[in-house]
Every structure is written in structure tokens, then in C-alpha cells.
Amino acid sequence: MGDLIFTFSGIRGISGKELNKELVEKIAFSLGELFKDDDRRVIVGRDTRISGLHLEEAVISGLSLANFEIYNAAVCPTPVLMFIKNKLDIKAGIMITGSHNPPEWNGLKLIKEENYLNSSELDIIRKRVNSVDLKSYKNKKIENKIEIINPIPEYLQSLYEHLNFKKLKKKNNLKVVIDTGAGAGKLVTPRLLRELGCQVKSINEDLFVNNVFPRGIEPIAENLHDLIMEVWQGKYDIGFAHDCDADRLAIIGENGECYPEDIGLALIMDFMLQNINTKVKEVFFVTNLASSLIFDLIAEKYGAKVIRTPIGEYYLLNQMRDLRENASDSTLIFGGEGSCGGVMYPPFNSTRDGIFAVAKIVEILVLTGEKISALVSELPKFYSHREIIKIDNNLISPLIERMKTELENEGEKVTQINQDLKFGIEKEYFVLIHPSNTELVIRIISEAKTQALARIYCQTARELLSLVISKM
């Protein structure tokens, strides 16, 4: 399967090359190996990449050959697809999305029960794909069982039940800019904002005539110049931006500042803990190793517990499920991956949800009456720095092993979880070395109380990593 990235975070590659229709059809067919009972329902959705249309055809063909009953949500954000899948108690799902990857990429998120496939399940899929010949199946008469659905209205109606909706709409006079980047969020978030009572300007909503995206897909500062200028020049209260499937969120303040991804989740965490129901006696906030130290300090302020997992939504979902199995009615469990801005709130939606995060941020601004910059200024202050190194997949494991040895020889106390290495001083700084789940790169992420220290820690780790690579 060449340079295809095959992990629980998704099967991703360049559409038409590593990720072609023949392979996608086999992957969809092979998903049937994991579902042996009589419930053959599966849900399918896609983001707005043009290649998604062709991949959707291949997915539906493969699922039909595996005798699935298909619910097709067509263009649909990942959080909406996950919500309606769980609402309808559908066990299987495929989301066709390249998420935040460049437009020539696409991918498949394979879903089982309330989570994505684990490593052993992905191995079953991989082996089946390598061995199966679909020609014999195509000679049989196959009845296509496909139902087109629109889950957006039900998603929004349920979302509003987790807000102080009436008070929010009555008091709301926010001016908001939303930049969906022509992704699937354009079908949901502008509507959400209007129904919450915001004055909304939507930009970069459509693909250009040649099917080019109007900006870089990943919602980071360098791709959000249009949004930053629109908010600042138009004197808007806030700006929001999504990636292509709307599980990520970026926030622009009224002063034109593009906040780090952790900030939105930190504001939501602080607000929820400050306004917690008196019946709640115990709170668990689940996040990953790369998320900011801000969360530890907020949790300490309110007596909550932070649990950190390896990077990847799969791990957070597993941890939340395990906590829920042993939790009482007086326990609140929520969290998210700070690096994407989407919140995970199981009472509403058991997935990373950039749209729900938008709604909660609007609720916070309206009910507090504060500017976003004022709220951010009250949070604990940390600075982050990031570097990346491209790496061949077969070098990752030996590189991480050697890097850990080098760090320990330098006197660092290193924590290793899977292939992630983390070191630092609690509540002061950290450095994380993380082989990406979605790209053939290693990310070096640091955080400290000054920008200079964060940069120094990160660049020093990068230099050591480069030295180790040069010796391999």
C-alpha cells in the first residue's frame, strides 16, 4: 500500500495515487469482517474535497458487496456523523475526509461502536485488503440498500439542549465572522451562529470555480489572514475557523489575535467548572500529552482531575469510556485535544467537536458579557513552539529508542507512552517528541512560561534529534 498512512487516526494518502478507488473499495468491503451479527447498518459521510465524490462511490460499492445497509449523509462534518451514528445506534461508519491535510490528500476514518478501529482491527482490514479479490463478488447480484439522510437538524436540536439557549439567544448581540474554508462545516456552523442570535458574516464558504480551496485547509494563523483582517477591520467580536471536516477550531479575538488551539478548550473548561451543577462531586478532564499545562492549573483551581493519554482521539475516547463505566451520577467527564480546539463532551457527543466548541464559546461571551481578549488574559499564561522533521516510517521505532537513551544520558527524566517521549518540569515546561499519526513527520512540541524558553527547549530537542538521525 506504498506510502499510505494506516493508523487509528485514519487511513490517509494522496487521492488517486496511494488512495485510489480500487483500494478504497477493498477497504470498505473488508470492514465487513469486523461485523458478523445481523445488524448490517453502516453510516457514510464525506468532507468537501472533490475527490470525496469518487471515493464515496468506491466506499458504497465495497459496503454493498459486504451486504451492508447504507445510510449516506453525503457532505457532513465528522462531529455530526458521529453524533447521528450513536443516536441511531449504528455500529459501523466510514467518514471520507483528509481532515486538516492538504487538498490533494484524502482519507477514511473507520468507525466501530463509539470509537475508531484499534491496531488489531486495522491489521485485520490490511490483511483482508491484501488478499481479497472482489471480482467473484461482483459477479453476484447485489441489492444496493442505500438511504440518504440529513442529520444536521437533529444534531443542532440536541446541541441546543446543552446550552442555556433561551437566555443566550435573548441576550446575544455578538458580531461574528465564520471562515469554514469551504469545508463541511459550512452546512452547520453559520446556521448555528444565526440560530443563536449572532450577527454573522461567512467568508471562504465555497470552492473556487476550478475546485481549489479558498485558503489552506488547516486552521492555523498563516492560513487565516482573510479572517484576521475581517475581524479586525470590521470590528467584530470574534472569528471562528474550521478545517475540512469541522472537528478542529481556531479562534480570532476582537483585536485580530489568532489564539493558540488550546485556548478555546481552556475557556470552555474554566467556564464549565466555574458553573458546575451542585450535584457533581467529581470531575475528570481527559486530554493528551501535547495539550497545554494550562489545563493542569485550571483543574487545580477547581479541584478537578486531569488524565493525559497518548495523542489521538482514539485514546481519549477509550479513557472516557473506561471512566464512564465506573462513574457515579455525580461524576462529570469531558475533555479534548488542545492541539485541535474541539471539545469532547460525552453527554452530547462522544467525539472531538469543533462546532460544539463554537457554541460554547458564544455562550461564554454572551453570559459573561466579556470580550474574548479579557477572558483569555485571565487564563494561566504559557507559550508554545513547534518544529517538525520528516522521517521514513521504518526509522521511527529505532529513532525513538535511541533518542530516549540520549535524553536520559543528558540527565532528563523521560516518560515514554507508545512512541511519544516527554520530559520537563511539572507545571513549568515540557518538551514532547511525537511521531505524527497523520503525516510522515516527527513533531517536536514545547511549552514554557516565556516564548524564548519554549523556542530554546524545542530547538535544542530538534538539534539532538537531527544528530541522532544523522548517526543512523
Short mmCIF file of C-alpha atoms in Angstrom, two decimals:
data_model
loop_
_atom_site.label_atom_id
_atom_site.label_comp_id
_atom_site.label_asym_id
_atom_site.label_seq_id
_atom_site.Cartn_x
_atom_site.Cartn_y
_atom_site.Cartn_z
CA MET A 1 0.00 0.00 0.00
CA GLY A 2 3.01 2.25 -0.59
CA ASP A 3 3.19 5.46 1.40
CA LEU A 4 -0.38 5.15 2.66
CA ILE A 5 -0.71 6.23 6.31
CA PHE A 6 -2.62 3.45 8.05
CA THR A 7 -3.40 4.35 11.68
CA PHE A 8 -6.37 4.59 14.06
CA SER A 9 -6.43 8.34 13.26
CA GLY A 10 -7.37 7.46 9.70
CA ILE A 11 -6.17 5.82 6.50
CA ARG A 12 -4.72 8.71 4.52
CA GLY A 13 -2.89 9.27 1.28
CA ILE A 14 -2.87 11.31 -1.91
CA SER A 15 -6.16 10.70 -3.69
CA GLY A 16 -5.81 8.86 -6.98
CA LYS A 17 -2.33 7.61 -6.04
CA GLU A 18 -1.85 5.75 -2.75
CA LEU A 19 -5.55 6.23 -2.00
CA ASN A 20 -7.29 5.04 -5.17
CA LYS A 21 -10.81 3.80 -5.86
CA GLU A 22 -9.83 0.12 -6.12
CA LEU A 23 -8.10 0.20 -2.73
CA VAL A 24 -10.91 2.17 -1.08
CA GLU A 25 -13.50 -0.30 -2.37
CA LYS A 26 -11.49 -3.16 -0.83
CA ILE A 27 -11.14 -1.32 2.49
CA ALA A 28 -14.90 -0.71 2.67
CA PHE A 29 -15.62 -4.33 1.79
CA SER A 30 -13.10 -5.55 4.38
CA LEU A 31 -14.83 -3.58 7.12
CA GLY A 32 -17.49 -6.29 6.96
CA GLU A 33 -15.00 -8.73 8.53
CA LEU A 34 -15.46 -6.91 11.84
CA PHE A 35 -19.27 -7.06 11.85
CA LYS A 36 -20.59 -10.61 11.99
CA ASP A 37 -24.01 -10.03 13.58
CA ASP A 38 -27.34 -9.36 11.91
CA ASP A 39 -27.11 -5.58 12.26
CA ARG A 40 -25.58 -4.64 8.90
CA ARG A 41 -26.23 -0.91 9.10
CA VAL A 42 -23.39 1.48 8.31
CA ILE A 43 -23.24 5.25 8.03
CA VAL A 44 -21.13 7.14 5.47
CA GLY A 45 -20.23 10.82 5.15
CA ARG A 46 -17.58 12.95 3.46
CA ASP A 47 -16.00 16.37 3.54
CA THR A 48 -16.00 18.78 0.58
CA ARG A 49 -12.89 17.59 -1.26
CA ILE A 50 -13.79 16.89 -4.89
CA SER A 51 -12.02 13.54 -4.68
CA GLY A 52 -14.54 12.60 -1.98
CA LEU A 53 -17.22 12.09 -4.63
CA HIS A 54 -15.21 9.34 -6.35
CA LEU A 55 -14.14 7.78 -3.07
CA GLU A 56 -17.76 7.79 -1.88
CA GLU A 57 -18.70 5.71 -4.94
CA ALA A 58 -15.96 3.21 -4.10
CA VAL A 59 -16.96 3.09 -0.41
CA ILE A 60 -20.62 2.46 -1.24
CA SER A 61 -19.68 -0.21 -3.78
CA GLY A 62 -17.48 -2.03 -1.27
CA LEU A 63 -20.05 -1.80 1.51
CA SER A 64 -22.80 -3.06 -0.80
CA LEU A 65 -20.67 -6.08 -1.75
CA ALA A 66 -20.31 -6.76 2.00
CA ASN A 67 -24.12 -6.68 2.31
CA PHE A 68 -24.32 -3.52 4.40
CA GLU A 69 -27.42 -1.37 4.68
CA ILE A 70 -26.02 2.10 3.97
CA TYR A 71 -27.10 5.42 5.49
CA ASN A 72 -25.47 8.11 3.35
CA ALA A 73 -25.12 11.54 4.99
CA ALA A 74 -23.21 12.85 1.93
CA VAL A 75 -21.30 16.08 2.77
CA CYS A 76 -21.32 16.12 6.54
CA PRO A 77 -18.90 17.22 9.30
CA THR A 78 -17.28 14.39 11.25
CA PRO A 79 -18.85 15.50 14.59
CA VAL A 80 -22.32 15.42 13.03
CA LEU A 81 -21.74 11.98 11.53
CA MET A 82 -20.52 10.59 14.86
CA PHE A 83 -23.47 12.14 16.69
CA ILE A 84 -26.14 10.65 14.44
CA LYS A 85 -24.35 7.28 14.27
CA ASN A 86 -24.53 6.98 18.04
CA LYS A 87 -28.05 8.42 18.19
CA LEU A 88 -29.31 5.77 15.74
CA ASP A 89 -27.17 3.08 17.43
CA ILE A 90 -25.42 2.26 14.16
CA LYS A 91 -22.32 0.19 14.89
CA ALA A 92 -20.25 0.83 11.73
CA GLY A 93 -19.21 4.01 9.96
CA ILE A 94 -16.85 5.47 7.37
CA MET A 95 -16.05 9.17 7.22
CA ILE A 96 -14.28 10.15 3.99
CA THR A 97 -12.02 13.04 4.95
CA GLY A 98 -8.47 14.25 4.77
CA SER A 99 -9.24 16.39 7.83
CA HIS A 100 -6.59 19.14 8.10
CA ASN A 101 -4.27 17.61 5.48
CA PRO A 102 -3.65 19.44 2.15
CA PRO A 103 -6.41 19.25 -0.51
CA GLU A 104 -4.70 16.63 -2.68
CA TRP A 105 -4.94 14.26 0.27
CA ASN A 106 -7.98 12.34 1.39
CA GLY A 107 -8.67 9.59 3.85
CA LEU A 108 -11.03 7.20 5.58
CA LYS A 109 -11.91 7.24 9.26
CA LEU A 110 -13.17 3.74 10.04
CA ILE A 111 -15.60 3.60 12.96
CA LYS A 112 -16.74 0.72 15.14
CA GLU A 113 -19.14 1.20 18.05
CA GLU A 114 -18.26 4.57 19.64
CA ASN A 115 -14.63 4.72 18.53
CA TYR A 116 -12.25 4.34 15.60
CA LEU A 117 -10.68 0.98 14.80
CA ASN A 118 -7.82 -0.17 17.03
CA SER A 119 -4.48 -1.56 15.81
CA SER A 120 -5.54 -5.21 15.75
CA GLU A 121 -8.74 -4.35 13.86
CA LEU A 122 -6.74 -2.30 11.36
CA ASP A 123 -4.43 -5.30 10.89
CA ILE A 124 -7.46 -7.42 10.01
CA ILE A 125 -8.50 -4.81 7.43
CA ARG A 126 -4.98 -4.59 5.99
CA LYS A 127 -4.61 -8.37 5.63
CA ARG A 128 -8.05 -8.69 4.08
CA VAL A 129 -7.34 -5.89 1.59
CA ASN A 130 -4.11 -7.61 0.52
CA SER A 131 -5.81 -10.97 -0.05
CA VAL A 132 -9.32 -10.25 -1.31
CA ASP A 133 -10.34 -10.39 -4.98
CA LEU A 134 -13.64 -8.56 -5.46
CA LYS A 135 -14.27 -9.91 -8.99
CA SER A 136 -16.04 -13.01 -7.70
CA TYR A 137 -18.32 -10.89 -5.51
CA LYS A 138 -19.15 -8.54 -8.36
CA ASN A 139 -20.44 -11.44 -10.45
CA LYS A 140 -23.21 -11.96 -7.92
CA LYS A 141 -26.41 -9.97 -7.98
CA ILE A 142 -26.12 -7.35 -5.24
CA GLU A 143 -29.05 -5.35 -3.95
CA ASN A 144 -27.96 -1.81 -3.07
CA LYS A 145 -29.61 -0.75 0.19
CA ILE A 146 -28.95 2.97 0.47
CA GLU A 147 -30.87 5.66 2.36
CA ILE A 148 -29.93 9.34 2.04
CA ILE A 149 -30.16 11.14 5.39
CA ASN A 150 -29.72 14.70 6.65
CA PRO A 151 -28.57 14.54 10.28
CA ILE A 152 -27.90 18.28 10.70
CA PRO A 153 -31.29 19.41 12.10
CA GLU A 154 -31.30 16.67 14.76
CA TYR A 155 -27.68 17.43 15.65
CA LEU A 156 -28.41 21.13 16.19
CA GLN A 157 -31.58 20.48 18.15
CA SER A 158 -29.70 18.20 20.53
CA LEU A 159 -26.79 20.65 20.81
CA TYR A 160 -29.13 23.45 21.94
CA GLU A 161 -30.25 21.27 24.85
CA HIS A 162 -26.71 21.56 26.25
CA LEU A 163 -26.74 25.37 26.22
CA ASN A 164 -28.65 27.98 28.18
CA PHE A 165 -30.39 28.52 24.85
CA LYS A 166 -33.25 30.90 25.69
CA LYS A 167 -31.13 33.24 27.80
CA LEU A 168 -28.31 33.08 25.28
CA LYS A 169 -30.50 33.99 22.32
CA LYS A 170 -32.26 36.78 24.23
CA LYS A 171 -29.02 38.49 25.32
CA ASN A 172 -26.92 37.79 22.23
CA ASN A 173 -25.74 40.78 20.19
CA LEU A 174 -22.39 39.37 19.07
CA LYS A 175 -20.92 40.17 15.68
CA VAL A 176 -19.16 37.04 14.41
CA VAL A 177 -17.14 36.05 11.34
CA ILE A 178 -17.03 32.37 10.41
CA ASP A 179 -14.44 31.01 7.97
CA THR A 180 -15.30 27.41 7.15
CA GLY A 181 -12.60 27.22 4.48
CA ALA A 182 -15.26 25.76 2.13
CA GLY A 183 -15.29 22.64 4.31
CA ALA A 184 -18.24 20.59 5.54
CA GLY A 185 -18.72 22.95 8.49
CA LYS A 186 -20.29 25.47 6.09
CA LEU A 187 -23.52 23.46 6.26
CA VAL A 188 -23.75 23.73 10.04
CA THR A 189 -21.76 26.44 11.83
CA PRO A 190 -23.12 29.57 10.05
CA ARG A 191 -26.65 28.27 10.67
CA LEU A 192 -25.79 27.51 14.31
CA LEU A 193 -24.48 31.04 14.88
CA ARG A 194 -27.55 32.66 13.32
CA GLU A 195 -29.92 30.48 15.35
CA LEU A 196 -28.03 31.53 18.49
CA GLY A 197 -28.80 35.14 17.62
CA CYS A 198 -25.39 36.26 16.32
CA GLN A 199 -24.90 38.76 13.52
CA VAL A 200 -22.93 36.55 11.15
CA LYS A 201 -20.58 37.15 8.24
CA SER A 202 -19.45 33.99 6.48
CA ILE A 203 -16.26 34.06 4.39
CA ASN A 204 -14.40 31.48 2.29
CA GLU A 205 -17.57 29.42 2.12
CA ASP A 206 -17.23 28.00 -1.40
CA LEU A 207 -14.59 26.35 -3.54
CA PHE A 208 -13.27 28.44 -6.42
CA VAL A 209 -14.55 27.62 -9.94
CA ASN A 210 -11.57 25.29 -10.52
CA ASN A 211 -12.37 23.42 -7.28
CA VAL A 212 -9.47 24.99 -5.41
CA PHE A 213 -9.96 25.67 -1.71
CA PRO A 214 -10.06 29.40 -0.89
CA ARG A 215 -7.37 29.05 1.81
CA GLY A 216 -5.08 26.44 3.33
CA ILE A 217 -7.23 23.76 4.94
CA GLU A 218 -5.56 23.62 8.37
CA PRO A 219 -6.99 26.46 10.52
CA ILE A 220 -3.68 27.99 11.63
CA ALA A 221 -2.64 31.65 11.62
CA GLU A 222 -0.76 31.54 8.32
CA ASN A 223 -3.94 30.31 6.56
CA LEU A 224 -6.34 32.74 8.26
CA HIS A 225 -5.23 36.17 7.00
CA ASP A 226 -8.69 36.84 5.49
CA LEU A 227 -10.41 36.06 8.77
CA ILE A 228 -7.96 38.05 10.88
CA MET A 229 -8.35 41.15 8.72
CA GLU A 230 -12.15 40.79 8.53
CA VAL A 231 -12.49 40.59 12.32
CA TRP A 232 -10.09 43.46 13.00
CA GLN A 233 -11.23 45.88 10.27
CA GLY A 234 -14.93 45.12 10.66
CA LYS A 235 -14.79 45.47 14.46
CA TYR A 236 -16.27 42.02 15.00
CA ASP A 237 -16.36 40.43 18.46
CA ILE A 238 -14.80 37.14 17.39
CA GLY A 239 -13.86 34.98 14.42
CA PHE A 240 -14.03 31.20 14.07
CA ALA A 241 -12.40 28.83 11.56
CA HIS A 242 -12.66 25.09 10.89
CA ASP A 243 -10.70 22.50 8.98
CA CYS A 244 -12.37 20.47 6.23
CA ASP A 245 -14.45 18.18 8.47
CA ALA A 246 -15.02 20.67 11.34
CA ASP A 247 -13.56 18.65 14.19
CA ARG A 248 -10.98 21.45 14.64
CA LEU A 249 -11.50 25.06 15.68
CA ALA A 250 -9.37 28.21 15.56
CA ILE A 251 -10.38 31.44 17.30
CA ILE A 252 -9.57 35.03 16.36
CA GLY A 253 -10.02 37.67 19.07
CA GLU A 254 -11.63 41.09 18.56
CA ASN A 255 -8.10 42.53 18.43
CA GLY A 256 -7.15 40.31 15.48
CA GLU A 257 -5.08 37.88 17.54
CA CYS A 258 -5.12 34.25 16.47
CA TYR A 259 -5.11 32.32 19.73
CA PRO A 260 -3.28 29.01 20.26
CA GLU A 261 -5.51 25.96 19.77
CA ASP A 262 -5.57 25.17 23.50
CA ILE A 263 -7.20 28.49 24.40
CA GLY A 264 -10.74 27.71 23.28
CA LEU A 265 -10.78 24.42 25.14
CA ALA A 266 -9.27 26.12 28.22
CA LEU A 267 -12.03 28.77 28.22
CA ILE A 268 -14.68 26.08 27.94
CA MET A 269 -13.09 24.04 30.74
CA ASP A 270 -12.85 27.04 33.06
CA PHE A 271 -16.45 28.14 32.36
CA MET A 272 -17.90 24.67 32.85
CA LEU A 273 -16.05 24.11 36.12
CA GLN A 274 -16.97 27.57 37.39
CA ASN A 275 -20.65 26.94 36.66
CA ILE A 276 -20.80 23.27 37.55
CA ASN A 277 -24.01 21.68 38.77
CA THR A 278 -24.03 21.32 42.57
CA LYS A 279 -24.87 17.61 42.16
CA VAL A 280 -21.44 17.00 40.58
CA LYS A 281 -18.91 15.83 43.18
CA GLU A 282 -16.08 14.58 40.95
CA VAL A 283 -14.69 15.87 37.63
CA PHE A 284 -12.29 14.18 35.23
CA PHE A 285 -10.80 16.23 32.38
CA VAL A 286 -9.25 13.98 29.74
CA THR A 287 -6.66 15.38 27.35
CA ASN A 288 -3.46 14.25 25.63
CA LEU A 289 0.26 14.54 26.28
CA ALA A 290 0.67 17.50 23.91
CA SER A 291 -2.04 19.67 25.45
CA SER A 292 -1.11 22.75 27.44
CA LEU A 293 -0.15 22.90 31.10
CA ILE A 294 -2.99 25.43 31.36
CA PHE A 295 -5.38 22.52 31.92
CA ASP A 296 -3.48 21.29 34.98
CA LEU A 297 -3.64 24.73 36.61
CA ILE A 298 -7.35 25.22 35.84
CA ALA A 299 -8.10 21.76 37.23
CA GLU A 300 -6.12 22.53 40.39
CA LYS A 301 -8.14 25.74 40.85
CA TYR A 302 -11.46 23.86 40.87
CA GLY A 303 -10.40 20.52 42.37
CA ALA A 304 -10.77 18.55 39.12
CA LYS A 305 -8.51 15.72 37.96
CA VAL A 306 -6.59 15.79 34.67
CA ILE A 307 -5.91 12.49 32.92
CA ARG A 308 -3.48 12.54 30.00
CA THR A 309 -3.46 9.98 27.19
CA PRO A 310 -1.32 9.33 24.12
CA ILE A 311 -2.04 11.68 21.22
CA GLY A 312 -5.05 10.64 19.17
CA GLU A 313 -8.79 10.90 19.62
CA TYR A 314 -8.96 7.11 19.84
CA TYR A 315 -7.11 7.13 23.17
CA LEU A 316 -9.25 9.89 24.69
CA LEU A 317 -12.45 8.08 23.72
CA ASN A 318 -11.16 4.86 25.29
CA GLN A 319 -10.20 6.64 28.50
CA MET A 320 -13.56 8.41 28.75
CA ARG A 321 -15.40 5.13 28.15
CA ASP A 322 -13.42 3.40 30.91
CA LEU A 323 -14.13 6.27 33.32
CA ARG A 324 -17.85 6.26 32.50
CA GLU A 325 -18.11 2.52 33.21
CA ASN A 326 -17.07 3.10 36.82
CA ALA A 327 -18.53 6.59 37.33
CA SER A 328 -21.47 7.56 39.52
CA ASP A 329 -24.23 10.03 38.59
CA SER A 330 -22.28 12.72 40.43
CA THR A 331 -19.24 12.42 38.11
CA LEU A 332 -18.59 14.75 35.15
CA ILE A 333 -16.24 13.52 32.40
CA PHE A 334 -15.21 15.72 29.48
CA GLY A 335 -12.08 16.95 27.73
CA GLY A 336 -10.49 17.30 24.34
CA GLU A 337 -7.23 17.56 22.44
CA GLY A 338 -5.87 21.06 22.96
CA SER A 339 -3.99 20.90 19.68
CA CYS A 340 -7.23 20.96 17.67
CA GLY A 341 -9.58 23.17 19.69
CA GLY A 342 -12.50 20.75 19.54
CA VAL A 343 -14.21 19.79 22.80
CA MET A 344 -15.28 16.25 23.72
CA TYR A 345 -18.40 16.28 25.88
CA PRO A 346 -19.91 12.75 26.14
CA PRO A 347 -23.34 13.87 27.44
CA PHE A 348 -23.79 15.41 23.96
CA ASN A 349 -21.27 13.91 21.54
CA SER A 350 -18.54 11.32 22.07
CA THR A 351 -16.08 12.82 19.62
CA ARG A 352 -13.88 15.86 19.01
CA ASP A 353 -16.36 18.58 18.06
CA GLY A 354 -15.30 21.97 16.69
CA ILE A 355 -18.93 23.01 16.11
CA PHE A 356 -19.98 22.38 19.71
CA ALA A 357 -16.88 24.34 20.79
CA VAL A 358 -18.13 27.34 18.75
CA ALA A 359 -21.49 27.18 20.55
CA LYS A 360 -19.87 27.02 23.99
CA ILE A 361 -17.54 29.96 23.25
CA VAL A 362 -20.52 32.05 22.10
CA GLU A 363 -22.39 31.07 25.28
CA ILE A 364 -19.40 32.14 27.39
CA LEU A 365 -19.09 35.53 25.68
CA VAL A 366 -22.80 36.30 25.92
CA LEU A 367 -23.37 35.16 29.51
CA THR A 368 -20.22 36.76 30.92
CA GLY A 369 -20.50 39.94 28.84
CA GLU A 370 -16.70 39.91 28.48
CA LYS A 371 -14.52 40.40 25.40
CA ILE A 372 -12.65 37.28 24.32
CA SER A 373 -9.31 39.05 24.94
CA ALA A 374 -10.31 39.82 28.55
CA LEU A 375 -11.27 36.19 29.19
CA VAL A 376 -8.02 34.92 27.68
CA SER A 377 -5.98 37.35 29.79
CA GLU A 378 -7.35 35.68 32.94
CA LEU A 379 -6.05 32.24 31.95
CA PRO A 380 -2.66 30.92 33.11
CA LYS A 381 -0.04 32.04 30.58
CA PHE A 382 2.17 29.62 28.67
CA TYR A 383 3.93 29.86 25.31
CA SER A 384 4.48 27.05 22.85
CA HIS A 385 6.87 26.36 20.00
CA ARG A 386 6.77 23.62 17.38
CA GLU A 387 9.23 22.08 14.94
CA ILE A 388 8.89 19.15 12.52
CA ILE A 389 11.31 16.70 10.96
CA LYS A 390 10.37 14.49 8.01
CA ILE A 391 11.10 10.85 8.63
CA ASP A 392 10.79 7.47 6.89
CA ASN A 393 8.22 5.29 8.59
CA ASN A 394 10.62 2.37 9.13
CA LEU A 395 13.06 4.60 11.06
CA ILE A 396 10.61 5.81 13.69
CA SER A 397 10.86 3.00 16.25
CA PRO A 398 14.69 2.76 16.37
CA LEU A 399 14.94 6.57 16.35
CA ILE A 400 12.64 6.94 19.36
CA GLU A 401 14.59 4.27 21.24
CA ARG A 402 17.92 6.00 20.58
CA MET A 403 16.51 9.44 21.33
CA LYS A 404 15.25 8.27 24.71
CA THR A 405 18.71 6.92 25.56
CA GLU A 406 20.36 10.20 24.54
CA LEU A 407 17.95 12.27 26.65
CA GLU A 408 18.44 10.06 29.69
CA ASN A 409 22.21 10.33 29.23
CA GLU A 410 21.73 14.11 29.35
CA GLY A 411 20.02 13.74 32.73
CA GLU A 412 16.41 14.13 31.60
CA LYS A 413 13.65 12.14 33.27
CA VAL A 414 11.81 10.85 30.20
CA THR A 415 8.27 9.48 30.12
CA GLN A 416 7.50 7.21 27.17
CA ILE A 417 3.93 6.41 26.17
CA ASN A 418 3.76 4.33 23.00
CA GLN A 419 6.26 6.14 20.74
CA ASP A 420 5.90 9.55 22.37
CA LEU A 421 8.72 10.92 24.55
CA LYS A 422 8.02 13.68 27.07
CA PHE A 423 10.26 15.44 29.59
CA GLY A 424 10.30 18.67 31.58
CA ILE A 425 9.29 20.06 34.98
CA GLU A 426 5.70 19.75 36.20
CA LYS A 427 3.68 22.99 35.79
CA GLU A 428 6.80 24.78 34.45
CA TYR A 429 7.65 23.43 31.00
CA PHE A 430 7.62 20.32 28.82
CA VAL A 431 9.07 19.02 25.56
CA LEU A 432 7.23 16.33 23.59
CA ILE A 433 8.66 14.30 20.71
CA HIS A 434 5.75 12.82 18.79
CA PRO A 435 5.73 10.74 15.58
CA SER A 436 2.62 12.02 13.78
CA ASN A 437 -0.43 9.79 13.43
CA THR A 438 -1.43 11.53 10.18
CA GLU A 439 1.81 12.50 8.38
CA LEU A 440 5.30 11.07 7.87
CA VAL A 441 6.90 13.57 10.25
CA ILE A 442 8.05 13.80 13.85
CA ARG A 443 6.68 16.78 15.74
CA ILE A 444 8.67 18.45 18.50
CA ILE A 445 6.36 20.46 20.76
CA SER A 446 7.47 22.56 23.70
CA GLU A 447 5.71 24.78 26.20
CA ALA A 448 7.15 27.16 28.80
CA LYS A 449 6.35 30.36 30.70
CA THR A 450 8.20 32.55 28.17
CA GLN A 451 8.31 32.43 24.38
CA ALA A 452 12.12 32.46 24.41
CA LEU A 453 12.34 29.42 26.69
CA ALA A 454 9.76 27.49 24.67
CA ARG A 455 11.74 28.15 21.49
CA ILE A 456 15.08 27.21 23.09
CA TYR A 457 13.74 23.95 24.55
CA CYS A 458 12.15 22.98 21.23
CA GLN A 459 15.09 23.86 19.01
CA THR A 460 17.57 22.13 21.34
CA ALA A 461 15.49 18.94 21.19
CA ARG A 462 15.29 19.25 17.40
CA GLU A 463 19.07 19.58 17.10
CA LEU A 464 19.57 16.49 19.25
CA LEU A 465 17.01 14.58 17.18
CA SER A 466 18.73 15.61 13.94
CA LEU A 467 22.07 14.46 15.38
CA VAL A 468 20.63 11.06 16.30
CA ILE A 469 19.15 10.70 12.79
CA SER A 470 22.49 11.56 11.18
CA LYS A 471 24.11 8.67 13.07
CA MET A 472 21.56 6.08 11.91
#
